[in-house]
mmCIF file of C-alpha atoms in Angstrom:
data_model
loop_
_atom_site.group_PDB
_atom_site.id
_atom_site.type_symbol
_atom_site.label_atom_id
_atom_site.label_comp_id
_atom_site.label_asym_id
_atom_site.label_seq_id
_atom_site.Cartn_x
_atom_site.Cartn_y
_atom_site.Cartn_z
ATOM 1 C CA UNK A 1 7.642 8.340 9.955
ATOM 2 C CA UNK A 2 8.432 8.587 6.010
ATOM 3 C CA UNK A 3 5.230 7.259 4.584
ATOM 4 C CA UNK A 4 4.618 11.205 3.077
ATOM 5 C CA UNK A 5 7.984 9.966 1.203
ATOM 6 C CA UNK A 6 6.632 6.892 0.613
ATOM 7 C CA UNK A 7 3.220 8.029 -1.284
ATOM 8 C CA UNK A 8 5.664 10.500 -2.889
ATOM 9 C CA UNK A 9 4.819 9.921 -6.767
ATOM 10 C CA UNK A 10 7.573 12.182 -7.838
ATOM 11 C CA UNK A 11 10.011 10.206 -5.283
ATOM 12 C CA UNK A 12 13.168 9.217 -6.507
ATOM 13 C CA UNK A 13 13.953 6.415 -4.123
ATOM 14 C CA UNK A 14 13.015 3.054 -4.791
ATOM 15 C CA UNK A 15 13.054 1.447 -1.194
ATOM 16 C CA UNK A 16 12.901 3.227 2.230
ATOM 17 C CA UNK A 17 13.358 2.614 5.756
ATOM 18 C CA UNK A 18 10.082 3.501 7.681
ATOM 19 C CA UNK A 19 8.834 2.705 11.002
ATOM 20 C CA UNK A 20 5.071 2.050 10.834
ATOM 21 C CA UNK A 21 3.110 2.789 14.281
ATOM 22 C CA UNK A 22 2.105 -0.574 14.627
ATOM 23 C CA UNK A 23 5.293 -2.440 14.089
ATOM 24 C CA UNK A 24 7.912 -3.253 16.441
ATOM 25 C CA UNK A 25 10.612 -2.777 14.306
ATOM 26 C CA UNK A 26 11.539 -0.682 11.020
ATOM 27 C CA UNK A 27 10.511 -2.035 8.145
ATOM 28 C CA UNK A 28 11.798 -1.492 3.858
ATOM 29 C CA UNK A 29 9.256 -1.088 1.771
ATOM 30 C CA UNK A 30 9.247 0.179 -1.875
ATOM 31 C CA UNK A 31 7.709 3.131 -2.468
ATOM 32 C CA UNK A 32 4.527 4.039 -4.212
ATOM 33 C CA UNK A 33 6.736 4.832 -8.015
ATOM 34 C CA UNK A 34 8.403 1.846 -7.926
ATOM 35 C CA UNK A 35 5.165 -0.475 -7.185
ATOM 36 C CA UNK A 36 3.441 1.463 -10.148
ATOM 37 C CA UNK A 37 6.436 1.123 -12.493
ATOM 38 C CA UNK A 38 5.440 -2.212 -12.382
ATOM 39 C CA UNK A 39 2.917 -1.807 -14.477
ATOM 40 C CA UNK A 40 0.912 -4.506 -12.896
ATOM 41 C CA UNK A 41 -0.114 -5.135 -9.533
ATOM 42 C CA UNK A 42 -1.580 -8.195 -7.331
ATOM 43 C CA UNK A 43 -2.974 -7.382 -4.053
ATOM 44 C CA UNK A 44 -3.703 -10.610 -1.492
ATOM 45 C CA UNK A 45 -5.529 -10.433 1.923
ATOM 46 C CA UNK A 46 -7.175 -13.168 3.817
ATOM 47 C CA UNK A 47 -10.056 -13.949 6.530
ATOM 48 C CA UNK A 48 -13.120 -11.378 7.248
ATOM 49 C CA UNK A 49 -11.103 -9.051 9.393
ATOM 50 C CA UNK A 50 -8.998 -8.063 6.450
ATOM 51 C CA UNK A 51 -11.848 -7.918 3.765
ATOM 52 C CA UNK A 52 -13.489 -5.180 6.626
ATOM 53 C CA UNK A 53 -9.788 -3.175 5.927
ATOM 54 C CA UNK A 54 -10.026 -3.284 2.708
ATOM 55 C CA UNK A 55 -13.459 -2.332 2.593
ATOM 56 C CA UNK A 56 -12.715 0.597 4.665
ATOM 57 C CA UNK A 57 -9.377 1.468 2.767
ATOM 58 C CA UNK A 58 -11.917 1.270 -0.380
ATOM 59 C CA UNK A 59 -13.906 4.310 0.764
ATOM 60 C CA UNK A 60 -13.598 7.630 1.324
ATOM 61 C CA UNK A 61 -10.471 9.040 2.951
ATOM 62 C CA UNK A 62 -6.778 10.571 3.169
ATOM 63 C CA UNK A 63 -3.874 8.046 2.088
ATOM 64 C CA UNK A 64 -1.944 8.528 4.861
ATOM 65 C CA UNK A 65 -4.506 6.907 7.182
ATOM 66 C CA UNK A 66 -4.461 3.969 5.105
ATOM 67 C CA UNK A 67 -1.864 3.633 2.754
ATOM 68 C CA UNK A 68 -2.988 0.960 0.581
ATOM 69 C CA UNK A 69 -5.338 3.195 -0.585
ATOM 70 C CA UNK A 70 -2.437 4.688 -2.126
ATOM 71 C CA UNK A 71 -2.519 1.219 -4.150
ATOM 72 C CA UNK A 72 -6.333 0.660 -4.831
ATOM 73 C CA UNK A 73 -6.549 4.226 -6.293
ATOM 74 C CA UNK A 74 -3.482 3.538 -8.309
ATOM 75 C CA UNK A 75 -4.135 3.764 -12.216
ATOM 76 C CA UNK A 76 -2.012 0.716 -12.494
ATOM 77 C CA UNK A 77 -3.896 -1.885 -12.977
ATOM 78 C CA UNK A 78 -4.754 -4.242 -10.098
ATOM 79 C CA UNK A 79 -5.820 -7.915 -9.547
ATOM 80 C CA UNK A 80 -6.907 -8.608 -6.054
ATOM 81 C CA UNK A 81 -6.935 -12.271 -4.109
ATOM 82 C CA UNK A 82 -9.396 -12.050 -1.154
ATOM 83 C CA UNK A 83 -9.449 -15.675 0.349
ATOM 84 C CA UNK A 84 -11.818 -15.960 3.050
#
C-alpha cells in the first residue's frame, strides 16, 4: 500500500509501515534511500524456488511488481548468497 513511497529515492523517511499483499500482517521495512546509504549491500535467498524469483526479478520489468528489483538495479554495490 506504500511501496511507491518505499522505492521513493528522494524519500525522506527511513522506515515505513506497509502492508504487502501477501502478508498477513503490516510489516516495517526501510526504504529504498536508507538501504543504499549503506553503501553496501548483501542479498541472501535459499532453495530453487527462490533462485527462479530472483531470476525473474533479474529480468525485464516494473519495480513495483517486484521490488527487489529495486535492489538488484541499485548502483550500490551488491554481494549476493544463493544457497541451494
Amino acid at each position: 500500500d506504500r511501496l511507491a513511497q518505499a522505492l521513493d529515492s528522494d524519500s525522506r523517511e527511513r522506515l515505513i509501515e506497509i502492508k504487502a499483499p501477501g502478508a498477513g500482517e503490516p510489516r516495517i521495512t526501510f526504504t529504498l534511500p536508507v538501504l543504499e546509504a549503506a553503501g553496501r549491500l548483501k542479498l541472501h535467498i535459499e532453495g530453487a524456488e527462490k533462485k527462479k524469483v530472483l531470476d525473474k526479478a533479474l529480468a525485464d520489468g516494473p519495480e513495483t511488481d517486484m521490488p527487489v528489483r529495486a535492489v538488484l538495479r541499485s548502483a550500490t554495490p551488491l554481494t549476493l548468497y544463493w544457497c541451494p
